[in-house]
mmCIF file of C-alpha atoms in Angstrom:
data_model
loop_
_atom_site.group_PDB
_atom_site.id
_atom_site.type_symbol
_atom_site.label_atom_id
_atom_site.label_comp_id
_atom_site.label_asym_id
_atom_site.label_seq_id
_atom_site.Cartn_x
_atom_site.Cartn_y
_atom_site.Cartn_z
ATOM 1 C CA MET A 1 8.937 -23.270 4.695
ATOM 2 C CA LEU A 2 6.878 -24.399 1.935
ATOM 3 C CA PRO A 3 4.254 -26.918 2.461
ATOM 4 C CA ARG A 4 5.494 -30.677 2.023
ATOM 5 C CA PRO A 5 3.844 -31.012 -1.738
ATOM 6 C CA GLU A 6 5.203 -28.236 -2.730
ATOM 7 C CA ARG A 7 8.379 -28.988 -1.482
ATOM 8 C CA ALA A 8 8.016 -32.190 -3.110
ATOM 9 C CA ARG A 9 6.976 -30.315 -6.804
ATOM 10 C CA LEU A 10 10.101 -28.232 -6.408
ATOM 11 C CA HIS A 11 12.376 -31.123 -5.786
ATOM 12 C CA ALA A 12 10.830 -32.990 -8.790
ATOM 13 C CA LEU A 13 11.909 -30.049 -10.886
ATOM 14 C CA SER A 14 15.465 -29.440 -9.320
ATOM 15 C CA PRO A 15 18.353 -30.006 -11.777
ATOM 16 C CA GLY A 16 19.319 -32.991 -9.913
ATOM 17 C CA ALA A 17 15.975 -34.747 -10.053
ATOM 18 C CA ARG A 18 15.259 -38.014 -12.270
ATOM 19 C CA GLY A 19 15.318 -36.621 -15.878
ATOM 20 C CA SER A 20 16.977 -33.471 -15.679
ATOM 21 C CA SER A 21 17.669 -33.249 -19.897
ATOM 22 C CA LEU A 22 14.859 -32.710 -22.378
ATOM 23 C CA TYR A 23 14.868 -34.063 -26.097
ATOM 24 C CA ILE A 24 12.982 -32.184 -28.341
ATOM 25 C CA PRO A 25 12.410 -32.971 -31.994
ATOM 26 C CA SER A 26 14.256 -30.706 -34.267
ATOM 27 C CA ARG A 27 12.884 -29.345 -37.832
ATOM 28 C CA ASN A 28 14.944 -31.982 -39.832
ATOM 29 C CA GLY A 29 13.251 -35.056 -37.649
ATOM 30 C CA LYS A 30 16.402 -35.668 -35.172
ATOM 31 C CA SER A 31 16.150 -34.978 -31.646
ATOM 32 C CA LYS A 32 18.285 -32.651 -29.555
ATOM 33 C CA CYS A 33 19.221 -32.660 -25.839
ATOM 34 C CA CYS A 34 18.208 -29.435 -23.950
ATOM 35 C CA SER A 35 19.102 -28.768 -20.423
ATOM 36 C CA LEU A 36 16.097 -28.105 -17.948
ATOM 37 C CA ARG A 37 17.845 -25.643 -15.840
ATOM 38 C CA PRO A 38 16.157 -22.592 -17.613
ATOM 39 C CA LEU A 39 12.969 -24.388 -17.835
ATOM 40 C CA THR A 40 12.977 -25.553 -14.343
ATOM 41 C CA PHE A 41 14.067 -21.919 -13.111
ATOM 42 C CA LEU A 42 10.760 -20.685 -14.974
ATOM 43 C CA LEU A 43 8.610 -23.466 -13.617
ATOM 44 C CA ALA A 44 9.769 -22.770 -9.906
ATOM 45 C CA THR A 45 9.451 -18.939 -9.960
ATOM 46 C CA CYS A 46 5.757 -19.603 -11.588
ATOM 47 C CA ILE A 47 5.156 -22.015 -8.555
ATOM 48 C CA LEU A 48 6.803 -19.535 -5.887
ATOM 49 C CA VAL A 49 4.310 -16.729 -7.565
ATOM 50 C CA PHE A 50 1.386 -18.737 -6.757
ATOM 51 C CA ILE A 51 2.123 -20.604 -3.784
ATOM 52 C CA GLY A 52 3.795 -17.219 -2.037
ATOM 53 C CA MET A 53 4.445 -13.581 -3.075
ATOM 54 C CA VAL A 54 7.833 -12.218 -4.880
ATOM 55 C CA TYR A 55 7.779 -8.667 -4.516
ATOM 56 C CA ALA A 56 10.682 -5.930 -3.914
ATOM 57 C CA GLN A 57 12.465 -6.118 -0.583
ATOM 58 C CA PRO A 58 11.628 -3.298 1.695
ATOM 59 C CA LYS A 59 14.443 -1.082 2.279
ATOM 60 C CA VAL A 60 15.072 0.088 5.486
ATOM 61 C CA LEU A 61 17.284 3.165 5.151
ATOM 62 C CA THR A 62 14.582 4.415 2.302
ATOM 63 C CA PRO A 63 11.933 5.848 3.666
ATOM 64 C CA SER A 64 8.359 4.983 1.772
ATOM 65 C CA ARG A 65 7.295 8.655 1.924
ATOM 66 C CA LYS A 66 9.586 11.992 2.839
ATOM 67 C CA ASP A 67 7.107 14.302 2.082
ATOM 68 C CA VAL A 68 4.434 13.178 5.070
ATOM 69 C CA LEU A 69 4.717 12.201 8.487
ATOM 70 C CA VAL A 70 4.125 8.441 8.084
ATOM 71 C CA LEU A 71 4.509 7.465 12.180
ATOM 72 C CA THR A 72 2.688 8.898 15.339
ATOM 73 C CA PRO A 73 4.758 9.569 18.136
ATOM 74 C CA TRP A 74 2.870 6.375 19.737
ATOM 75 C CA LEU A 75 4.273 4.324 16.814
ATOM 76 C CA ALA A 76 0.997 4.170 14.990
ATOM 77 C CA PRO A 77 1.302 4.057 11.151
ATOM 78 C CA ILE A 78 -0.399 6.929 9.240
ATOM 79 C CA ILE A 79 -1.662 5.583 5.859
ATOM 80 C CA TRP A 80 -1.161 7.215 3.200
ATOM 81 C CA GLU A 81 -0.325 6.030 -0.902
ATOM 82 C CA GLY A 82 2.953 4.566 -0.924
ATOM 83 C CA THR A 83 3.463 3.294 2.496
ATOM 84 C CA PHE A 84 1.627 -0.129 1.953
ATOM 85 C CA ASN A 85 1.902 -3.042 -0.399
ATOM 86 C CA ILE A 86 -1.794 -4.050 -0.548
ATOM 87 C CA ASP A 87 -0.937 -7.577 -2.272
ATOM 88 C CA ILE A 88 0.938 -8.726 0.830
ATOM 89 C CA LEU A 89 -1.745 -7.257 3.113
ATOM 90 C CA ASN A 90 -4.753 -8.947 1.308
ATOM 91 C CA GLU A 91 -3.015 -12.188 1.936
ATOM 92 C CA GLN A 92 -2.442 -11.911 5.202
ATOM 93 C CA PHE A 93 -6.200 -10.857 5.799
ATOM 94 C CA ARG A 94 -7.358 -13.590 3.234
ATOM 95 C CA LEU A 95 -5.615 -16.395 5.847
ATOM 96 C CA GLN A 96 -7.742 -14.839 8.650
ATOM 97 C CA ASN A 97 -10.849 -14.988 6.536
ATOM 98 C CA VAL A 98 -12.287 -11.537 8.108
ATOM 99 C CA THR A 99 -15.750 -10.442 7.445
ATOM 100 C CA VAL A 100 -15.939 -6.572 7.764
ATOM 101 C CA GLY A 101 -18.777 -4.824 9.099
ATOM 102 C CA LEU A 102 -20.031 -1.280 7.167
ATOM 103 C CA THR A 103 -22.190 0.765 9.040
ATOM 104 C CA VAL A 104 -23.992 3.891 7.231
ATOM 105 C CA PHE A 105 -26.780 5.887 8.840
ATOM 106 C CA ALA A 106 -29.524 7.138 6.079
ATOM 107 C CA ILE A 107 -31.919 8.825 7.955
ATOM 108 C CA LYS A 108 -34.644 10.781 6.288
ATOM 109 C CA LYS A 109 -33.619 12.140 2.908
ATOM 110 C CA TYR A 110 -30.200 10.679 3.631
ATOM 111 C CA VAL A 111 -31.256 7.970 2.037
ATOM 112 C CA VAL A 112 -31.009 9.171 -1.577
ATOM 113 C CA PHE A 113 -27.204 8.666 -1.011
ATOM 114 C CA LEU A 114 -27.228 5.010 -0.617
ATOM 115 C CA LYS A 115 -27.135 3.822 -4.222
ATOM 116 C CA LEU A 116 -24.190 5.927 -5.105
ATOM 117 C CA PHE A 117 -22.581 5.043 -1.802
ATOM 118 C CA LEU A 118 -23.296 1.031 -2.112
ATOM 119 C CA GLU A 119 -22.263 0.842 -5.783
ATOM 120 C CA THR A 120 -18.927 2.611 -5.021
ATOM 121 C CA ALA A 121 -18.356 0.670 -2.383
ATOM 122 C CA GLU A 122 -18.743 -2.591 -4.215
ATOM 123 C CA GLU A 123 -16.370 -1.339 -6.630
ATOM 124 C CA HIS A 124 -13.561 0.043 -4.376
ATOM 125 C CA PHE A 125 -14.112 -1.097 -0.810
ATOM 126 C CA MET A 126 -12.445 -4.425 0.667
ATOM 127 C CA VAL A 127 -12.827 -5.816 -2.754
ATOM 128 C CA GLY A 128 -11.913 -9.634 -2.196
ATOM 129 C CA HIS A 129 -13.008 -9.799 1.418
ATOM 130 C CA ASN A 130 -16.580 -10.612 2.805
ATOM 131 C CA VAL A 131 -18.601 -7.741 3.903
ATOM 132 C CA ASN A 132 -21.979 -6.986 5.896
ATOM 133 C CA TYR A 133 -23.193 -3.563 4.853
ATOM 134 C CA TYR A 134 -25.329 -2.161 7.708
ATOM 135 C CA ILE A 135 -27.814 0.495 6.722
ATOM 136 C CA PHE A 136 -29.457 2.136 9.492
ATOM 137 C CA THR A 137 -32.446 3.700 8.418
ATOM 138 C CA ASP A 138 -36.079 4.924 8.953
ATOM 139 C CA ARG A 139 -37.056 4.424 5.421
ATOM 140 C CA PRO A 140 -36.174 0.845 4.945
ATOM 141 C CA ALA A 141 -38.408 0.440 1.727
ATOM 142 C CA ASP A 142 -36.363 2.857 -0.001
ATOM 143 C CA VAL A 143 -33.036 1.263 0.511
ATOM 144 C CA PRO A 144 -31.965 0.243 -3.358
ATOM 145 C CA GLN A 145 -31.143 -2.958 -4.736
ATOM 146 C CA VAL A 146 -27.435 -2.962 -5.422
ATOM 147 C CA PRO A 147 -25.882 -6.221 -7.320
ATOM 148 C CA LEU A 148 -23.196 -7.172 -4.991
ATOM 149 C CA ARG A 149 -19.976 -9.379 -5.078
ATOM 150 C CA PRO A 150 -19.675 -12.737 -3.796
ATOM 151 C CA GLY A 151 -19.473 -13.029 0.118
ATOM 152 C CA ARG A 152 -21.280 -9.433 0.692
ATOM 153 C CA ARG A 153 -24.774 -8.761 1.730
ATOM 154 C CA VAL A 154 -26.750 -5.712 2.685
ATOM 155 C CA VAL A 155 -28.599 -5.817 6.136
ATOM 156 C CA VAL A 156 -31.237 -3.109 6.562
ATOM 157 C CA LEU A 157 -31.550 -2.042 10.364
ATOM 158 C CA GLN A 158 -34.737 -0.318 10.886
ATOM 159 C CA VAL A 159 -34.251 2.669 13.633
ATOM 160 C CA PRO A 160 -36.321 5.763 14.573
ATOM 161 C CA GLY A 161 -35.740 9.161 12.685
ATOM 162 C CA ALA A 162 -34.924 12.433 14.824
ATOM 163 C CA ALA A 163 -36.199 15.673 14.887
ATOM 164 C CA ARG A 164 -32.922 17.380 14.136
ATOM 165 C CA TRP A 165 -30.090 16.315 12.315
ATOM 166 C CA GLN A 166 -27.683 17.076 15.403
ATOM 167 C CA ASP A 167 -29.553 14.463 17.149
ATOM 168 C CA VAL A 168 -29.397 11.795 14.246
ATOM 169 C CA SER A 169 -25.563 12.400 14.295
ATOM 170 C CA MET A 170 -25.562 11.872 18.145
ATOM 171 C CA SER A 171 -27.733 8.730 18.211
ATOM 172 C CA ARG A 172 -24.971 6.923 15.969
ATOM 173 C CA MET A 173 -22.921 5.977 18.700
ATOM 174 C CA GLU A 174 -25.811 4.605 20.700
ATOM 175 C CA MET A 175 -27.075 2.619 18.324
ATOM 176 C CA ILE A 176 -23.582 1.117 16.780
ATOM 177 C CA SER A 177 -22.933 0.374 20.584
ATOM 178 C CA SER A 178 -26.242 -1.550 20.959
ATOM 179 C CA PHE A 179 -26.091 -3.810 17.740
ATOM 180 C CA CYS A 180 -22.324 -4.318 18.491
ATOM 181 C CA ALA A 181 -23.569 -6.405 21.537
ATOM 182 C CA GLN A 182 -26.752 -7.537 19.637
ATOM 183 C CA ARG A 183 -25.149 -8.821 16.745
ATOM 184 C CA PHE A 184 -21.937 -7.321 15.109
ATOM 185 C CA LEU A 185 -19.527 -9.350 17.546
ATOM 186 C CA ARG A 186 -20.949 -12.423 16.255
ATOM 187 C CA GLU A 187 -21.123 -11.542 12.762
ATOM 188 C CA VAL A 188 -18.035 -9.668 11.767
ATOM 189 C CA ASP A 189 -14.287 -9.029 12.754
ATOM 190 C CA PHE A 190 -13.610 -5.344 11.999
ATOM 191 C CA LEU A 191 -16.205 -2.584 11.886
ATOM 192 C CA VAL A 192 -15.989 0.808 9.696
ATOM 193 C CA CYS A 193 -18.314 3.255 10.608
ATOM 194 C CA ALA A 194 -19.065 6.121 7.444
ATOM 195 C CA ASP A 195 -21.089 8.715 6.677
ATOM 196 C CA SER A 196 -23.878 8.079 3.635
ATOM 197 C CA ASP A 197 -23.406 11.335 1.824
ATOM 198 C CA MET A 198 -19.750 10.121 0.452
ATOM 199 C CA ARG A 199 -18.906 7.850 -2.391
ATOM 200 C CA PHE A 200 -15.796 5.401 -2.768
ATOM 201 C CA SER A 201 -13.568 6.784 -5.903
ATOM 202 C CA ASP A 202 -10.173 4.899 -5.269
ATOM 203 C CA HIS A 203 -9.208 1.389 -3.134
ATOM 204 C CA VAL A 204 -10.240 1.476 0.462
ATOM 205 C CA GLY A 205 -9.157 -1.837 1.442
ATOM 206 C CA VAL A 206 -7.664 -3.977 4.301
ATOM 207 C CA GLU A 207 -4.730 -1.273 4.855
ATOM 208 C CA ILE A 208 -6.910 0.615 7.179
ATOM 209 C CA LEU A 209 -8.072 -2.260 9.471
ATOM 210 C CA SER A 210 -6.787 -2.129 12.899
ATOM 211 C CA PRO A 211 -7.880 -2.662 16.629
ATOM 212 C CA LEU A 212 -8.649 1.064 16.499
ATOM 213 C CA PHE A 213 -8.542 3.880 13.675
ATOM 214 C CA GLY A 214 -9.617 7.619 13.242
ATOM 215 C CA THR A 215 -9.014 9.410 9.935
ATOM 216 C CA LEU A 216 -7.364 12.969 9.724
ATOM 217 C CA HIS A 217 -9.855 15.804 9.006
ATOM 218 C CA PRO A 218 -9.128 17.379 5.490
ATOM 219 C CA GLY A 219 -9.666 20.762 6.703
ATOM 220 C CA PHE A 220 -7.103 20.709 9.789
ATOM 221 C CA TYR A 221 -4.202 17.673 8.542
ATOM 222 C CA GLY A 222 -1.699 21.009 8.426
ATOM 223 C CA ALA A 223 -3.178 22.989 10.902
ATOM 224 C CA ALA A 224 -1.517 23.547 14.511
ATOM 225 C CA ARG A 225 -3.645 22.095 17.358
ATOM 226 C CA GLU A 226 -4.511 25.570 18.944
ATOM 227 C CA ALA A 227 -6.510 25.908 15.405
ATOM 228 C CA PHE A 228 -8.481 22.440 15.937
ATOM 229 C CA THR A 229 -12.487 23.047 16.545
ATOM 230 C CA TYR A 230 -12.202 20.697 19.593
ATOM 231 C CA GLU A 231 -14.584 21.658 22.341
ATOM 232 C CA ARG A 232 -13.054 23.952 24.259
ATOM 233 C CA ARG A 233 -15.755 24.265 27.380
ATOM 234 C CA PRO A 234 -14.376 22.934 30.170
ATOM 235 C CA GLN A 235 -18.162 22.081 31.250
ATOM 236 C CA SER A 236 -18.358 19.352 28.737
ATOM 237 C CA GLN A 237 -16.961 15.758 28.662
ATOM 238 C CA ALA A 238 -15.330 16.451 25.117
ATOM 239 C CA TYR A 239 -13.301 19.265 26.505
ATOM 240 C CA ILE A 240 -9.553 19.336 25.237
ATOM 241 C CA PRO A 241 -7.639 22.171 26.200
ATOM 242 C CA ARG A 242 -5.608 24.546 23.541
ATOM 243 C CA ASP A 243 -2.340 23.086 24.649
ATOM 244 C CA GLN A 244 -3.449 19.297 24.187
ATOM 245 C CA GLY A 245 -4.310 17.482 21.073
ATOM 246 C CA ASP A 246 -2.846 15.377 18.557
ATOM 247 C CA PHE A 247 -4.734 15.584 15.349
ATOM 248 C CA TYR A 248 -8.424 16.559 14.894
ATOM 249 C CA TYR A 249 -10.207 13.625 13.506
ATOM 250 C CA MET A 250 -13.060 13.280 11.096
ATOM 251 C CA GLY A 251 -16.228 11.548 12.694
ATOM 252 C CA ALA A 252 -17.467 10.285 8.942
ATOM 253 C CA PHE A 253 -14.632 7.608 9.054
ATOM 254 C CA PHE A 254 -13.424 5.537 11.864
ATOM 255 C CA GLY A 255 -13.732 2.234 13.182
ATOM 256 C CA GLY A 256 -11.437 -0.921 14.104
ATOM 257 C CA SER A 257 -12.580 -4.528 15.805
ATOM 258 C CA VAL A 258 -15.589 -4.671 17.035
ATOM 259 C CA PRO A 259 -15.172 -4.843 20.922
ATOM 260 C CA GLU A 260 -13.085 -1.726 20.178
ATOM 261 C CA VAL A 261 -15.445 -0.255 18.350
ATOM 262 C CA GLN A 262 -18.039 -0.677 20.943
ATOM 263 C CA ARG A 263 -16.162 0.484 23.719
ATOM 264 C CA LEU A 264 -15.562 3.756 21.446
ATOM 265 C CA THR A 265 -19.395 4.080 20.747
ATOM 266 C CA GLU A 266 -20.145 3.326 24.143
ATOM 267 C CA ALA A 267 -17.821 5.882 25.742
ATOM 268 C CA CYS A 268 -19.099 8.376 23.702
ATOM 269 C CA HIS A 269 -22.914 7.760 24.128
ATOM 270 C CA GLN A 270 -22.391 8.011 27.961
ATOM 271 C CA ALA A 271 -19.996 11.348 27.214
ATOM 272 C CA MET A 272 -23.137 12.811 25.391
ATOM 273 C CA LEU A 273 -25.361 11.582 28.007
ATOM 274 C CA ALA A 274 -23.467 13.308 30.782
ATOM 275 C CA ASP A 275 -23.417 16.722 28.662
ATOM 276 C CA ARG A 276 -27.135 16.631 28.213
ATOM 277 C CA ALA A 277 -27.437 16.174 31.953
ATOM 278 C CA HIS A 278 -25.886 19.451 32.356
ATOM 279 C CA GLY A 279 -27.690 21.260 29.295
ATOM 280 C CA ILE A 280 -24.515 21.504 27.365
ATOM 281 C CA GLU A 281 -23.906 20.007 23.502
ATOM 282 C CA ALA A 282 -20.805 19.704 22.095
ATOM 283 C CA VAL A 283 -19.517 22.017 19.350
ATOM 284 C CA TRP A 284 -19.185 19.228 16.946
ATOM 285 C CA HIS A 285 -21.710 16.734 18.656
ATOM 286 C CA ASP A 286 -20.644 13.478 18.307
ATOM 287 C CA GLU A 287 -17.134 14.188 16.426
ATOM 288 C CA SER A 288 -16.059 16.370 19.480
ATOM 289 C CA HIS A 289 -16.503 13.433 21.588
ATOM 290 C CA LEU A 290 -14.414 11.006 19.253
ATOM 291 C CA ASN A 291 -11.914 13.468 19.298
ATOM 292 C CA ARG A 292 -11.812 13.460 23.084
ATOM 293 C CA TYR A 293 -11.773 9.352 23.223
ATOM 294 C CA LEU A 294 -8.866 9.160 20.775
ATOM 295 C CA LEU A 295 -6.703 11.829 22.695
ATOM 296 C CA ASP A 296 -6.861 9.685 25.714
ATOM 297 C CA ARG A 297 -7.118 6.288 23.877
ATOM 298 C CA LYS A 298 -4.890 6.524 20.888
ATOM 299 C CA PRO A 299 -5.759 4.902 17.790
ATOM 300 C CA THR A 300 -3.580 2.262 16.813
ATOM 301 C CA LYS A 301 -3.519 3.061 13.111
ATOM 302 C CA VAL A 302 -4.195 6.801 11.591
ATOM 303 C CA LEU A 303 -5.547 7.483 8.192
ATOM 304 C CA SER A 304 -4.366 10.082 5.957
ATOM 305 C CA PRO A 305 -6.981 12.596 4.482
ATOM 306 C CA GLU A 306 -7.031 10.498 1.287
ATOM 307 C CA TYR A 307 -9.674 8.578 3.326
ATOM 308 C CA MET A 308 -12.136 11.776 3.348
ATOM 309 C CA TRP A 309 -11.830 14.339 1.293
ATOM 310 C CA ASP A 310 -13.616 17.177 -0.236
ATOM 311 C CA GLU A 311 -12.645 17.469 -3.546
ATOM 312 C CA GLN A 312 -15.198 20.421 -4.273
ATOM 313 C CA LEU A 313 -13.819 22.662 -1.378
ATOM 314 C CA LEU A 314 -10.120 21.695 -1.135
ATOM 315 C CA GLY A 315 -9.347 20.713 -5.062
ATOM 316 C CA ARG A 316 -6.317 18.653 -5.234
ATOM 317 C CA PRO A 317 -3.165 19.219 -3.705
ATOM 318 C CA PRO A 318 0.042 17.331 -4.777
ATOM 319 C CA VAL A 319 0.399 15.580 -1.249
ATOM 320 C CA MET A 320 -2.785 13.739 -2.298
ATOM 321 C CA LYS A 321 -1.402 10.862 -4.416
ATOM 322 C CA LYS A 322 -5.548 9.085 -4.057
ATOM 323 C CA LEU A 323 -8.528 10.199 -3.252
ATOM 324 C CA ARG A 324 -10.316 7.276 -1.695
ATOM 325 C CA PHE A 325 -13.582 8.423 -0.119
ATOM 326 C CA LEU A 326 -14.950 11.799 -1.364
ATOM 327 C CA ALA A 327 -17.996 14.181 -0.342
ATOM 328 C CA VAL A 328 -21.049 14.218 -2.559
ATOM 329 C CA PRO A 329 -22.120 17.546 -3.576
ATOM 330 C CA LYS A 330 -25.149 18.547 -1.854
ATOM 331 C CA ASN A 331 -27.484 21.282 -0.493
ATOM 332 C CA HIS A 332 -27.518 20.512 3.407
ATOM 333 C CA GLN A 333 -30.541 22.920 3.829
ATOM 334 C CA LYS A 334 -32.560 20.571 1.632
ATOM 335 C CA ILE A 335 -31.482 17.531 3.139
ATOM 336 C CA ARG A 336 -31.376 17.661 6.592
ATOM 337 C CA ASN A 337 -34.267 17.785 9.005
ATOM 338 C CA ARG A 338 -36.780 16.245 5.876
#
């Protein structure tokens, strides 16, 4: 139902309201009477557009996409282009006045990726919503100054470096969990955890937000579970047998509500500590533990590979209507461990 002021405004414009005809001077100076009904309809429509939204009715018997899976067996949506109306979602999240935190780790020379990351995020990430960029780095003086939209800020969090890039990768879980308790729970509603050597190339907005979401790995979204590069050694806490597994999730883009992200990162951190105590390191480090966690605790939303893609390696198959978050071409050997 419309608010009282809007109901009163629409009533005043209705055909039965006082003054339902309009006298308009003609070219010869005489006045003529015109019905207000067409004008009333036009004005009422304009008001409805501004106080609500007019959009096409969803069709129960017409699937939004026929070429891809859009719902998991546990009824979590899989987000592809064409499966959501961003205007409806933006309005719903604006009513909640949400603030989204985006964590990114820029350790050692990975700080060189920050400028492009932040510039493209300002163009495409959560446009119209409040955003805190949390930059974890051992080189705070090298964090670039990037113009920001209103309601958005950069927060630099100084953290120690590490001897190996694998240790940097695995320490992310511990640091995110720790800062969830220290500040994220008080400052943001949702947390998105991303790699720094990426760039946003198209819209990435509130359609991704959910209590817990993971992103399909671009190299395995069409593969059988037996081909997934899960940790296969039973000695590891990340172990997944070959006859188990839903999807293979990428460690470079995941998130959810702050309490859920805290639970995920703390569980993965504890699992890595247990592995270390037994002298084992999961094959894909924190990503292996992320996949084990999301197998046991199903995500409430799954992002398609549109949200994690490498165009240089994979091209652009027809199923990809949008490429939203892309790997930046780089020489890993020149960047890692330096």
